[in-house]
Structure formats: C-alpha cells, structure tokens
PDB file of C-alpha atoms in Angstrom:
ATOM      1  CA  UNK Q 137       0.676  -0.158   0.047  1.00  0.00           C
ATOM      2  CA  UNK Q 138       1.378   3.583  -0.349  1.00  0.00           C
ATOM      3  CA  UNK Q 139      -0.321   7.176   1.000  1.00  0.00           C
ATOM      4  CA  UNK Q 140      -0.804   9.784  -0.995  1.00  0.00           C
ATOM      5  CA  UNK Q 141       0.488  13.542  -0.250  1.00  0.00           C
ATOM      6  CA  UNK Q 142      -0.005  17.277  -2.694  1.00  0.00           C
ATOM      7  CA  UNK Q 143       0.886  19.935  -1.870  1.00  0.00           C
ATOM      8  CA  UNK Q 144      -0.822  24.225  -3.297  1.00  0.00           C
ATOM      9  CA  UNK Q 145       1.673  23.909  -6.318  1.00  0.00           C
ATOM     10  CA  UNK Q 146      -0.150  20.922  -7.803  1.00  0.00           C
ATOM     11  CA  UNK Q 147       2.873  18.412  -6.945  1.00  0.00           C
ATOM     12  CA  UNK Q 148       1.725  14.548  -5.185  1.00  0.00           C
ATOM     13  CA  UNK Q 149       4.677  12.714  -3.593  1.00  0.00           C
ATOM     14  CA  UNK Q 150       4.397   9.008  -3.184  1.00  0.00           C
ATOM     15  CA  UNK Q 151       5.611   6.920  -0.264  1.00  0.00           C
ATOM     16  CA  UNK Q 152       5.103   3.927   0.750  1.00  0.00           C
ATOM     17  CA  UNK Q 153       2.583   3.121   3.720  1.00  0.00           C
ATOM     18  CA  UNK Q 154       4.446   4.319   7.158  1.00  0.00           C
ATOM     19  CA  UNK Q 155       7.238   5.132   5.846  1.00  0.00           C
ATOM     20  CA  UNK Q 156       8.594   8.536   6.998  1.00  0.00           C
ATOM     21  CA  UNK Q 157       8.239  11.756   5.166  1.00  0.00           C
ATOM     22  CA  UNK Q 158      11.166  12.201   3.192  1.00  0.00           C
ATOM     23  CA  UNK Q 159      14.302  15.197   4.012  1.00  0.00           C
ATOM     24  CA  UNK Q 160      14.633  17.408   1.373  1.00  0.00           C
ATOM     25  CA  UNK Q 161      10.664  17.746   1.132  1.00  0.00           C
ATOM     26  CA  UNK Q 162       9.854  17.386   4.690  1.00  0.00           C
ATOM     27  CA  UNK Q 163       9.420  20.912   4.464  1.00  0.00           C
ATOM     28  CA  UNK Q 164       6.488  22.326   2.499  1.00  0.00           C
ATOM     29  CA  UNK Q 165       3.712  21.581   3.016  1.00  0.00           C
ATOM     30  CA  UNK Q 166       2.258  18.123   2.295  1.00  0.00           C
ATOM     31  CA  UNK Q 167      -1.454  16.798   3.170  1.00  0.00           C
ATOM     32  CA  UNK Q 168      -1.784  13.410   3.000  1.00  0.00           C
ATOM     33  CA  UNK Q 169      -4.900  11.894   1.117  1.00  0.00           C
ATOM     34  CA  UNK Q 170      -7.730  10.498   2.754  1.00  0.00           C
ATOM     35  CA  UNK Q 171      -7.516   6.846   1.000  1.00  0.00           C
ATOM     36  CA  UNK Q 172      -4.318   4.719   0.602  1.00  0.00           C
ATOM     37  CA  UNK Q 173      -3.381   3.673  -3.319  1.00  0.00           C
ATOM     38  CA  UNK Q 174      -3.156  -0.425  -3.192  1.00  0.00           C
ATOM     39  CA  UNK Q 175      -1.766   0.218  -6.662  1.00  0.00           C
ATOM     40  CA  UNK Q 176       0.696   1.913  -8.681  1.00  0.00           C
ATOM     41  CA  UNK Q 177       1.918   1.646 -12.145  1.00  0.00           C
ATOM     42  CA  UNK Q 178       5.733   0.070 -12.662  1.00  0.00           C
ATOM     43  CA  UNK Q 179       7.780   2.889 -13.104  1.00  0.00           C
ATOM     44  CA  UNK Q 180       5.924   4.620  -9.178  1.00  0.00           C
ATOM     45  CA  UNK Q 181       6.431   0.872  -8.323  1.00  0.00           C
ATOM     46  CA  UNK Q 182      10.789   1.139  -9.035  1.00  0.00           C
ATOM     47  CA  UNK Q 183      10.631   4.419  -8.291  1.00  0.00           C
ATOM     48  CA  UNK Q 184       9.435   4.082  -4.369  1.00  0.00           C
ATOM     49  CA  UNK Q 185      11.302   0.223  -3.928  1.00  0.00           C
ATOM     50  CA  UNK Q 186      15.025   2.108  -5.258  1.00  0.00           C
ATOM     51  CA  UNK Q 187      14.712   6.290  -4.164  1.00  0.00           C
ATOM     52  CA  UNK Q 188      11.613   5.887  -1.515  1.00  0.00           C
ATOM     53  CA  UNK Q 189       9.813   8.091  -2.873  1.00  0.00           C
ATOM     54  CA  UNK Q 190       8.165   9.367  -6.048  1.00  0.00           C
ATOM     55  CA  UNK Q 191       7.777  12.703  -6.981  1.00  0.00           C
ATOM     56  CA  UNK Q 192       5.667  14.198  -9.172  1.00  0.00           C
ATOM     57  CA  UNK Q 193       5.027  18.016 -10.105  1.00  0.00           C
ATOM     58  CA  UNK Q 194       2.287  19.364 -12.613  1.00  0.00           C
ATOM     59  CA  UNK Q 195       2.473  23.035 -12.018  1.00  0.00           C
ATOM     60  CA  UNK Q 196       6.191  22.973 -14.068  1.00  0.00           C
ATOM     61  CA  UNK Q 197       4.606  21.284 -17.362  1.00  0.00           C
ATOM     62  CA  UNK Q 198       1.520  23.937 -17.514  1.00  0.00           C
ATOM     63  CA  UNK Q 199       4.116  26.760 -16.758  1.00  0.00           C
ATOM     64  CA  UNK Q 200       5.885  25.923 -19.865  1.00  0.00           C
ATOM     65  CA  UNK Q 201       3.313  24.941 -21.882  1.00  0.00           C
ATOM     66  CA  UNK Q 202       2.392  28.867 -21.227  1.00  0.00           C
ATOM     67  CA  UNK Q 203       5.286  30.389 -22.495  1.00  0.00           C
ATOM     68  CA  UNK Q 204       5.769  27.798 -25.437  1.00  0.00           C
ATOM     69  CA  UNK Q 205       2.380  28.764 -26.237  1.00  0.00           C
ATOM     70  CA  UNK Q 206       3.086  32.324 -25.844  1.00  0.00           C
ATOM     71  CA  UNK Q 207       6.021  32.790 -27.645  1.00  0.00           C
ATOM     72  CA  UNK Q 208       4.377  30.442 -31.173  1.00  0.00           C
ATOM     73  CA  UNK Q 209       2.486  33.795 -30.689  1.00  0.00           C
ATOM     74  CA  UNK Q 210       4.830  36.438 -30.488  1.00  0.00           C
TER      75      UNK Q 210
END
C-alpha cells in the first residue's frame, strides 16, 4: 500500500505506507490524501523501491506550456 501526499503547487508525492516523509520534502506543506492506494504503475513502484518516494510536479509542466504557447504567438 502507498500513501499519497499533495501540496498547493499541484505536486504529488508517493511513499510506501508507514514510511517517514523524505528529508528534502519534509519542510513543505503536504496534505495526505484520505484514501490509501493499493496499486500504482510500475514506474512509480520502481521509483519508491529505489529512492523511497516518487515525486511528480504538474505545476511546472503547465507553466512551460504557457511559455511555449506565448512564444508561438509572438
């Protein structure tokens, strides 16, 4: 089972159930989702086994898309 945490910047962090928060991300404000996840993709599972966590940032991708669209309009 896995715990999923979200923050205000549209990032999400996946760690195995009962594991402590990774040190680089412990200072940020993360909210744990109420439901635990039983199944995740192989990519996420391998990252959690290798690093102890999996981090995905959606906010950065959105900003990059805006910049690219703005460049196209100029």
